[in-house]
Amino acid sequence: MSEDEIIDPIRLWREWMIKSEKQWSDHLTELMGDERFSKGMGRYIQEGLHSHRIFSDGMAQYLSSLNLPSRADVLDVGDRLGQIEDTLAGLQVEIREQRAQLTRLANTGVAPVDTDQPKRPSRTKQPPTKASS
Amino acid sequence: MSTLAQTSRQAPVDDTFESHVGRTVERAISRNIPGLRIPQTESELDVGTTPKDLIYSRDTARLYQYRPLLDEIYRVPLLIVMSPVAKGYILDLAKGQSFVEYFLLQGYDVYMIDWVAPRREHAALGFDNFVCDVVGDAVNKVLEVSGEPDLTMIGYCMGGMLASMYTALNPDGAVKNLACFTTPVNADGMTLYKRWAEAKSFDIDRLVDELGIIPGDMVNASIQALRPLQKSAGQLNLLNNVHNDAFVKAQLTFDRWASDQLPIPGEVARGMFKDFLMDNKFALNAFELRGETVDLGKITVPFLHVAAEYDHIVPTAASKDLISMVGSKDKQEIVVKGGHVSLVAGGNAIYRLWPKLDEWLRERGT
């Protein structure tokens, strides 16, 4: 008996689940569209925001008393890292523009040719004719 | 006959269920259980590797130019506007499966507006910033770098909203052709979100004021709600195909991308919820940006809309009106089988959509 011929009930269940997933999902989505669900979800989010605020404030004080960084401190570090990334991105753009400028000058013979700069392709391509495509 | 020869010829197959389970476990271990080696980062996934240069950055937007792969290219550059809630690497998966690479190989000069996660200082960025500043600047930059007076714009999902808003606000601008992929225009077609919005139980103002930036997990959860069991079914399918390395890799890449949603600046979320979902202003040509009304009828350039038949994120009911709303005479709609993601990545996209899109673009790319 080959392995394929062995009846694997778990695999069969998985295959049934995969095939019927859309119906189950549609049913659940329909339930979530119910007004009671959306009201409950709205309430849950509002309460979540409120408890998040209380918990964050309390935790910040606690962490501060332990001389440990709070979430706000971590976010500050994240923001500073993001600003450094922005600056690096700006430098990348600037270097590319300077190289492009050098290439333009090299074309007029004013500056040495930058051999690393990729050659610009010509923009003359035409769509294939019906016969050739 | 030797004992060894006898053994190999009559290799007994133990066909009991226990031995089958044992062999499966053994095989999984011997193959390092690929299903459990879940890539964590984009570099582990090895995506987004087509060579590119960053040519402009502003706030959360990054404009890249992909390095041309041919010596001769079409005159009109191609600017892709990615959705601000999704990462652009879905359009640049592995070699041979990359949307970007495909169009480079067909001879296009490809640019992409991709997005990074917003920080607290970006909380006040709204649709007006994204459309008028980011897309506007990106268009100017592409024209400057390419040296051409016009371009073709392609918007994916919410990127399609930004692209169509920009084109509508600049009818005599540089956009020569516009293609939108699965772009939501009519909020009435987004049934679940519309019901949530209409129930008025959800205080978006408080959420935005409290959080500033809407976390990616929250964005992801709202998308998951549209098909709650799809992810679980995907995991089960993964188990069924755990010995197929290519399948495992592709499935994990898609899963990773699908759960890799970017956070949204609070003002954009407010605009999406109030103006788009509650008031349906985009469909009513009443969406306003910096005092100007976005009238999709003002789009007169050649227009292509691509929708997916089984898209549960932007159902065709939410996107189908776009084609009739734009004022272009040269307009076309392609509806392909598949879902929101398989529209742009995977076998369905490679063999069905990309060649059709190329056909449409090349006629208008000179």
Coordinates of C-alpha atoms in Angstrom, one line a residue:
Chain A
M1 CA 0.0 0.0 0.0
S2 CA 1.5 3.3 -1.0
E3 CA 1.5 6.3 1.3
D4 CA -1.1 8.1 -0.9
E5 CA -3.5 5.3 -0.5
I6 CA -3.5 5.4 3.3
I7 CA -6.5 7.2 4.6
D8 CA -5.3 10.0 6.8
P9 CA -8.4 11.4 8.7
I10 CA -6.5 14.6 9.8
R11 CA -5.6 15.3 6.2
L12 CA -9.1 14.7 5.1
W13 CA -10.4 17.1 7.8
R14 CA -7.8 19.7 6.6
E15 CA -8.9 19.4 3.0
W16 CA -12.6 19.7 4.0
M17 CA -11.7 22.8 6.1
I18 CA -9.8 24.4 3.2
K19 CA -12.7 23.8 0.8
S20 CA -15.4 25.0 3.1
E21 CA -13.4 28.0 4.5
K22 CA -15.1 30.6 2.3
Q23 CA -18.6 29.6 3.5
W24 CA -17.5 29.7 7.2
S25 CA -15.7 33.0 6.6
D26 CA -18.8 34.5 4.9
H27 CA -20.9 33.3 7.7
L28 CA -18.6 34.9 10.3
T29 CA -18.4 38.1 8.3
E30 CA -22.2 38.3 8.2
L31 CA -22.3 37.9 11.9
M32 CA -19.7 40.7 12.3
G33 CA -21.8 42.9 10.2
D34 CA -24.6 42.7 12.7
E35 CA -25.4 46.0 14.5
R36 CA -25.0 44.4 17.9
F37 CA -21.5 43.1 17.0
S38 CA -20.4 46.5 15.6
K39 CA -21.7 48.3 18.7
G40 CA -20.0 45.8 20.9
M41 CA -16.8 46.2 18.9
G42 CA -17.0 50.0 19.1
R43 CA -17.5 49.7 22.9
Y44 CA -14.6 47.3 23.2
I45 CA -12.3 49.6 21.3
Q46 CA -13.3 52.6 23.4
E47 CA -12.8 50.7 26.6
G48 CA -9.5 49.4 25.3
L49 CA -8.3 52.9 24.5
H50 CA -9.4 54.0 28.0
S51 CA -7.7 51.1 29.8
H52 CA -4.7 51.5 27.5
R53 CA -4.3 55.1 28.7
I54 CA -4.7 54.2 32.4
F55 CA -2.3 51.3 32.1
S56 CA 0.3 53.3 30.1
D57 CA 0.3 56.1 32.6
G58 CA 0.5 53.8 35.5
M59 CA 3.2 51.7 33.9
A60 CA 5.2 54.8 32.9
Q61 CA 5.3 55.9 36.5
Y62 CA 6.3 52.4 37.7
L63 CA 9.1 52.1 35.1
S64 CA 10.3 55.6 35.9
S65 CA 10.5 54.6 39.6
L66 CA 12.7 51.6 38.6
N67 CA 14.8 53.8 36.3
L68 CA 13.7 51.8 33.3
P69 CA 12.7 53.2 29.9
S70 CA 8.9 53.6 29.3
R71 CA 7.0 53.1 26.0
A72 CA 7.3 56.8 25.4
D73 CA 11.1 56.6 25.7
V74 CA 11.2 53.6 23.3
L75 CA 9.0 55.6 20.8
D76 CA 11.4 58.5 21.2
V77 CA 14.3 56.3 20.2
G78 CA 12.2 54.9 17.3
D79 CA 11.5 58.4 16.1
R80 CA 15.1 59.4 16.3
L81 CA 16.1 56.3 14.4
G82 CA 13.5 57.1 11.8
Q83 CA 14.8 60.7 11.5
I84 CA 18.3 59.2 11.0
E85 CA 16.9 57.0 8.3
D86 CA 15.3 60.0 6.7
T87 CA 18.6 61.8 6.7
L88 CA 20.4 58.8 5.2
A89 CA 17.7 58.6 2.5
G90 CA 18.2 62.3 1.8
L91 CA 22.0 61.8 1.5
Q92 CA 21.4 58.8 -0.9
V93 CA 19.3 61.1 -3.1
E94 CA 21.9 63.9 -2.9
I95 CA 24.8 61.6 -3.9
R96 CA 22.8 60.2 -6.8
E97 CA 22.1 63.7 -8.0
Q98 CA 25.7 64.7 -7.7
R99 CA 26.8 61.7 -9.7
A100 CA 24.2 62.5 -12.4
Q101 CA 25.5 66.1 -12.5
L102 CA 29.1 64.8 -12.9
T103 CA 27.9 62.6 -15.7
R104 CA 26.4 65.6 -17.4
L105 CA 29.6 67.6 -17.0
A106 CA 31.7 64.6 -18.2
N107 CA 29.5 64.6 -21.4
T108 CA 30.6 68.2 -22.0
G109 CA 34.2 67.3 -21.3
V110 CA 34.4 69.4 -18.1
A111 CA 34.7 66.5 -15.6
P112 CA 36.3 63.0 -15.9
V113 CA 34.0 60.2 -17.0
D114 CA 32.4 58.2 -14.1
T115 CA 32.8 54.6 -15.3
D116 CA 30.5 53.2 -12.5
Q117 CA 27.5 55.2 -13.7
P118 CA 25.1 52.9 -15.6
K119 CA 24.6 53.8 -19.3
R120 CA 21.3 55.4 -20.0
P121 CA 19.2 53.4 -22.4
S122 CA 17.8 55.0 -25.4
R123 CA 14.0 55.7 -25.2
T124 CA 13.3 54.7 -28.8
K125 CA 11.7 51.3 -28.3
Q126 CA 8.6 50.7 -30.5
P127 CA 5.8 48.2 -29.8
P128 CA 6.1 45.1 -31.9
T129 CA 4.0 45.2 -35.1
K130 CA 1.0 42.8 -35.1
A131 CA 2.8 40.5 -37.6
S132 CA 5.9 40.2 -35.5
S133 CA 4.1 39.7 -32.2
Chain B
M1 CA 21.1 -14.9 -3.1
S2 CA 22.5 -12.8 -0.3
T3 CA 20.5 -11.6 2.6
L4 CA 21.1 -8.0 1.5
A5 CA 19.8 -8.6 -2.0
Q6 CA 16.7 -10.4 -0.6
T7 CA 16.0 -7.4 1.7
S8 CA 16.3 -4.9 -1.0
R9 CA 14.1 -6.8 -3.4
Q10 CA 11.3 -7.5 -1.0
A11 CA 11.7 -4.3 1.0
P12 CA 8.7 -4.8 3.3
V13 CA 6.4 -1.8 3.5
D14 CA 4.8 -1.5 6.8
D15 CA 1.4 -0.1 6.0
T16 CA 0.0 0.4 9.4
F17 CA -1.3 3.9 10.3
E18 CA 1.3 4.1 13.1
S19 CA 4.2 3.5 10.7
H20 CA 2.7 6.0 8.2
V21 CA 2.7 8.7 11.0
G22 CA 6.2 7.7 12.0
R23 CA 7.5 8.1 8.4
T24 CA 5.8 11.4 8.0
V25 CA 7.3 12.7 11.2
E26 CA 10.7 11.4 10.2
R27 CA 10.5 12.9 6.8
A28 CA 9.5 16.3 8.2
I29 CA 12.4 16.3 10.6
S30 CA 14.8 15.2 7.9
R31 CA 13.7 18.2 5.9
N32 CA 14.1 20.6 8.8
I33 CA 10.4 21.1 9.0
P34 CA 10.3 23.9 6.4
G35 CA 6.9 24.9 7.6
L36 CA 8.3 26.0 10.9
R37 CA 11.1 28.0 9.5
I38 CA 9.1 31.2 9.1
P39 CA 11.1 34.1 7.6
Q40 CA 11.0 37.1 9.7
T41 CA 12.4 39.9 7.6
E42 CA 12.3 41.0 4.0
S43 CA 15.9 40.0 3.6
E44 CA 15.2 36.5 4.8
L45 CA 12.3 36.4 2.3
D46 CA 14.7 37.5 -0.4
V47 CA 12.2 39.9 -1.9
G48 CA 12.5 43.3 -3.4
T49 CA 15.9 42.5 -4.8
T50 CA 15.6 44.1 -8.3
P51 CA 18.3 46.8 -8.4
K52 CA 17.0 50.2 -7.8
D53 CA 18.0 53.7 -6.7
L54 CA 16.3 56.0 -4.3
I55 CA 15.7 59.2 -6.1
Y56 CA 13.3 61.1 -3.8
S57 CA 12.0 60.8 -0.3
R58 CA 9.4 62.8 1.6
D59 CA 7.8 62.0 4.9
T60 CA 6.7 58.3 4.6
A61 CA 7.2 58.1 0.9
R62 CA 10.2 56.8 -1.0
L63 CA 10.5 57.1 -4.8
Y64 CA 12.7 54.5 -6.4
Q65 CA 13.9 54.2 -10.0
Y66 CA 14.6 50.6 -11.0
R67 CA 17.7 50.1 -13.1
P68 CA 16.7 49.4 -16.8
L69 CA 17.6 45.9 -18.0
L70 CA 17.5 46.7 -21.7
D71 CA 19.5 49.1 -23.9
E72 CA 16.4 50.4 -25.6
I73 CA 13.2 51.3 -23.7
Y74 CA 9.8 52.8 -24.4
R75 CA 9.8 56.6 -24.2
V76 CA 7.1 57.0 -21.5
P77 CA 8.2 56.2 -18.0
L78 CA 6.0 54.0 -15.7
L79 CA 5.3 55.3 -12.2
I80 CA 3.7 52.8 -9.8
V81 CA 1.9 54.2 -6.8
M82 CA 1.8 51.5 -4.1
S83 CA -0.9 51.4 -1.4
P84 CA 0.3 53.4 1.6
V85 CA -0.9 50.5 3.9
A86 CA 1.1 47.8 2.1
K87 CA 4.7 47.1 1.4
G88 CA 5.8 47.4 -2.2
Y89 CA 7.8 44.1 -2.3
I90 CA 4.6 42.3 -3.4
L91 CA 5.4 43.8 -6.8
D92 CA 9.0 42.7 -6.7
L93 CA 9.0 39.1 -5.4
A94 CA 11.6 36.6 -6.4
K95 CA 13.4 36.7 -9.8
G96 CA 11.0 35.5 -12.5
Q97 CA 8.0 36.3 -10.3
S98 CA 8.5 40.1 -10.0
F99 CA 6.0 42.5 -11.6
V100 CA 8.7 45.1 -11.7
E101 CA 11.3 42.8 -13.3
Y102 CA 8.8 41.7 -15.9
F103 CA 8.1 45.3 -17.1
L104 CA 11.8 46.1 -17.0
L105 CA 12.4 43.1 -19.3
Q106 CA 9.6 44.3 -21.6
G107 CA 11.5 47.6 -22.0
Y108 CA 9.9 50.1 -19.6
D109 CA 11.5 52.7 -17.4
V110 CA 10.0 51.7 -14.0
Y111 CA 9.6 53.9 -10.9
M112 CA 7.7 53.2 -7.7
I113 CA 6.4 55.2 -4.8
D114 CA 6.8 52.9 -1.8
W115 CA 6.0 53.7 1.8
V116 CA 7.7 53.3 5.2
A117 CA 6.0 53.2 8.6
P118 CA 4.8 56.6 9.7
R119 CA 6.1 58.0 13.0
R120 CA 4.3 60.2 15.5
E121 CA 5.3 63.4 13.7
H122 CA 3.4 62.0 10.6
A123 CA 0.1 61.7 12.4
A124 CA -1.3 64.8 10.7
L125 CA -0.6 63.7 7.2
G126 CA -3.8 63.3 5.2
F127 CA -4.9 62.4 1.7
D128 CA -4.1 66.0 0.6
N129 CA -0.4 65.4 1.6
F130 CA -0.2 62.1 -0.1
V131 CA -1.9 63.2 -3.3
C132 CA -0.8 66.8 -3.8
D133 CA 2.6 66.6 -2.1
V134 CA 3.9 63.1 -2.5
V135 CA 2.4 62.0 -5.8
G136 CA 2.8 65.6 -7.2
D137 CA 6.5 65.7 -6.2
A138 CA 7.1 62.1 -7.5
V139 CA 5.6 63.0 -10.9
N140 CA 7.9 66.0 -11.2
K141 CA 10.9 64.0 -10.1
V142 CA 10.2 61.2 -12.6
L143 CA 9.9 63.8 -15.4
E144 CA 13.2 65.4 -14.3
V145 CA 15.1 62.1 -14.1
S146 CA 13.7 60.7 -17.3
G147 CA 13.8 63.9 -19.3
E148 CA 10.3 63.2 -20.6
P149 CA 7.2 65.5 -20.6
D150 CA 4.7 62.8 -19.5
L151 CA 4.4 59.4 -17.8
T152 CA 2.1 56.4 -17.3
M153 CA 0.8 56.0 -13.7
I154 CA -0.3 52.7 -12.2
G155 CA -2.0 52.6 -8.8
Y156 CA -2.5 49.5 -6.8
C157 CA -5.5 49.4 -4.3
M158 CA -5.3 52.5 -2.2
G159 CA -2.5 53.6 -4.5
G160 CA -5.1 53.6 -7.2
M161 CA -7.1 56.1 -5.2
L162 CA -4.1 58.4 -4.9
A163 CA -3.3 58.1 -8.6
S164 CA -6.8 58.7 -9.8
M165 CA -7.2 61.6 -7.4
Y166 CA -4.0 63.2 -8.6
T167 CA -5.0 62.7 -12.3
A168 CA -8.4 64.1 -11.7
L169 CA -7.0 67.2 -10.0
N170 CA -4.4 67.7 -12.8
P171 CA -6.3 66.9 -16.0
D172 CA -3.8 68.8 -18.1
G173 CA -0.9 67.5 -16.2
A174 CA 1.8 65.0 -17.0
V175 CA -0.2 61.8 -16.7
K176 CA -0.4 60.4 -20.2
N177 CA -2.1 57.0 -19.2
L178 CA -3.6 55.8 -16.0
A179 CA -4.1 52.2 -14.9
C180 CA -5.7 51.4 -11.6
F181 CA -5.6 47.9 -10.0
T182 CA -8.5 46.9 -7.7
T183 CA -9.2 50.4 -6.6
P184 CA -12.0 51.1 -4.2
V185 CA -14.3 53.9 -5.3
N186 CA -17.8 53.0 -4.0
A187 CA -17.9 52.4 -0.3
D188 CA -21.4 50.9 -0.6
G189 CA -19.6 47.9 -2.1
M190 CA -17.5 47.3 1.0
T191 CA -20.4 45.8 2.9
L192 CA -18.8 45.0 6.3
Y193 CA -16.9 48.3 6.7
K194 CA -19.9 50.2 5.6
R195 CA -22.1 48.5 8.2
W196 CA -19.5 49.3 10.9
A197 CA -19.4 52.9 9.8
E198 CA -23.1 53.3 9.6
A199 CA -23.7 51.7 13.1
K200 CA -22.0 54.9 14.4
S201 CA -20.7 52.9 17.3
F202 CA -17.1 53.5 16.4
D203 CA -15.6 56.8 17.4
I204 CA -12.8 57.4 14.8
D205 CA -12.0 60.8 16.2
R206 CA -11.2 59.5 19.6
L207 CA -9.2 56.6 18.1
V208 CA -7.1 59.0 16.0
D209 CA -6.7 61.6 18.7
E210 CA -5.6 58.9 21.2
L211 CA -3.3 56.9 19.0
G212 CA -2.1 59.4 16.4
I213 CA -0.9 56.6 14.2
I214 CA -3.2 53.6 13.6
P215 CA -1.1 50.5 14.2
G216 CA -0.5 48.0 11.4
D217 CA -2.0 45.3 13.6
M218 CA -5.3 47.1 13.7
V219 CA -5.2 47.6 9.9
N220 CA -4.4 43.9 9.6
A221 CA -7.2 42.9 11.9
S222 CA -9.7 44.9 10.0
I223 CA -8.6 43.2 6.7
Q224 CA -8.7 39.8 8.4
A225 CA -12.3 40.4 9.4
L226 CA -13.3 40.4 5.8
R227 CA -12.3 36.7 5.6
P228 CA -11.6 35.5 9.1
L229 CA -10.7 31.9 8.4
Q230 CA -8.6 32.4 5.3
K231 CA -5.4 32.6 7.3
S232 CA -6.2 29.3 9.2
A233 CA -7.1 27.6 5.9
G234 CA -3.8 28.8 4.5
Q235 CA -1.9 27.2 7.4
L236 CA -3.8 23.9 6.9
N237 CA -2.9 24.0 3.2
L238 CA 0.7 24.6 4.2
L239 CA 0.6 21.5 6.3
N240 CA -0.8 19.5 3.3
N241 CA 2.1 20.7 1.1
V242 CA 4.9 20.8 3.7
H243 CA 7.1 18.7 1.5
N244 CA 6.8 21.0 -1.5
D245 CA 9.6 23.6 -0.9
A246 CA 8.4 26.0 -3.6
F247 CA 4.9 26.0 -2.3
V248 CA 6.0 26.5 1.3
K249 CA 8.3 29.4 0.3
A250 CA 5.6 31.1 -1.9
Q251 CA 2.9 30.6 0.8
L252 CA 5.1 32.0 3.6
T253 CA 6.0 35.0 1.4
F254 CA 2.4 35.8 0.7
D255 CA 1.4 35.2 4.4
R256 CA 4.3 37.4 5.5
W257 CA 3.3 40.2 3.1
A258 CA -0.4 39.9 4.0
S259 CA 0.3 40.4 7.7
D260 CA 3.0 43.0 7.1
Q261 CA 0.6 46.0 7.0
L262 CA 2.0 49.4 7.5
P263 CA 0.5 51.7 10.1
I264 CA -1.6 54.6 8.8
P265 CA -1.3 58.3 9.7
G266 CA -4.4 59.2 11.8
E267 CA -5.6 61.8 9.4
V268 CA -5.6 59.4 6.5
A269 CA -7.6 56.9 8.6
R270 CA -10.0 59.7 9.5
G271 CA -10.4 60.6 5.8
M272 CA -10.9 56.9 4.9
F273 CA -13.5 56.4 7.6
K274 CA -15.5 59.6 7.4
D275 CA -15.2 60.8 3.8
F276 CA -14.8 57.5 2.0
L277 CA -16.8 55.0 4.1
M278 CA -19.4 57.1 5.8
D279 CA -20.1 59.8 3.3
N280 CA -19.0 57.8 0.2
K281 CA -17.6 61.1 -1.2
F282 CA -15.2 59.5 -3.7
A283 CA -18.1 57.8 -5.6
L284 CA -20.2 61.0 -5.4
N285 CA -17.3 63.1 -6.8
A286 CA -17.4 65.1 -3.6
F287 CA -14.0 64.3 -2.1
E288 CA -12.2 67.5 -1.4
L289 CA -8.4 68.1 -1.2
R290 CA -7.1 71.5 -0.3
G291 CA -10.4 73.1 -1.4
E292 CA -10.5 71.4 -4.8
T293 CA -13.2 68.7 -5.5
V294 CA -12.0 65.5 -6.9
D295 CA -14.1 64.9 -10.0
L296 CA -13.2 61.6 -11.6
G297 CA -15.0 62.7 -14.7
K298 CA -12.1 65.1 -15.4
I299 CA -9.8 62.1 -16.1
T300 CA -9.6 62.0 -19.8
V301 CA -6.4 60.2 -20.4
P302 CA -6.4 56.5 -21.6
F303 CA -7.6 54.5 -18.7
L304 CA -7.4 50.9 -17.6
H305 CA -9.0 49.3 -14.6
V306 CA -8.1 45.9 -13.5
A307 CA -10.3 44.1 -11.0
A308 CA -10.1 40.6 -9.5
E309 CA -13.3 38.4 -9.6
Y310 CA -12.8 37.0 -6.1
D311 CA -11.3 40.0 -4.4
H312 CA -12.7 40.0 -0.9
I313 CA -10.7 43.1 0.2
V314 CA -11.9 45.4 -2.6
P315 CA -14.9 43.5 -4.0
T316 CA -15.8 44.3 -7.6
A317 CA -18.9 45.9 -6.2
A318 CA -16.6 48.6 -4.7
S319 CA -14.4 49.1 -7.7
K320 CA -16.6 48.5 -10.8
D321 CA -18.0 52.1 -10.9
L322 CA -14.6 53.5 -11.5
I323 CA -14.6 52.7 -15.2
S324 CA -17.9 54.5 -15.8
M325 CA -17.0 57.5 -13.6
V326 CA -13.8 58.5 -15.5
G327 CA -14.3 60.7 -18.4
S328 CA -11.8 59.0 -20.7
K329 CA -12.9 58.0 -24.2
D330 CA -10.1 55.4 -24.4
K331 CA -11.0 53.2 -21.4
Q332 CA -10.9 49.5 -20.7
E333 CA -11.6 47.1 -17.9
I334 CA -10.1 43.8 -17.3
V335 CA -11.6 41.4 -14.7
V336 CA -9.4 38.4 -14.0
K337 CA -10.0 35.4 -11.9
G338 CA -8.2 35.5 -8.5
G339 CA -8.1 37.6 -5.5
H340 CA -6.6 40.9 -4.3
V341 CA -3.0 39.7 -4.2
S342 CA -3.0 37.0 -6.9
L343 CA -4.0 39.9 -9.2
V344 CA -0.4 41.2 -9.1
A345 CA 1.7 38.3 -7.9
G346 CA 1.8 34.5 -8.5
G347 CA 1.1 32.4 -11.5
N348 CA -2.3 33.9 -12.3
A349 CA -0.7 37.4 -12.6
I350 CA 2.4 36.2 -14.5
Y351 CA 0.5 34.3 -17.2
R352 CA -2.8 36.3 -17.4
L353 CA -2.5 39.9 -16.3
W354 CA 1.0 41.0 -16.9
P355 CA 1.0 40.2 -20.7
K356 CA -2.4 41.9 -21.0
L357 CA -1.1 45.0 -19.2
D358 CA 2.0 45.0 -21.3
E359 CA -0.1 45.0 -24.4
W360 CA -2.2 47.9 -23.2
L361 CA 0.9 49.9 -22.1
R362 CA 3.2 49.4 -25.1
E363 CA 0.5 50.8 -27.5
R364 CA 0.5 53.9 -25.3
G365 CA 4.2 54.0 -24.2
T366 CA 5.8 55.8 -27.2

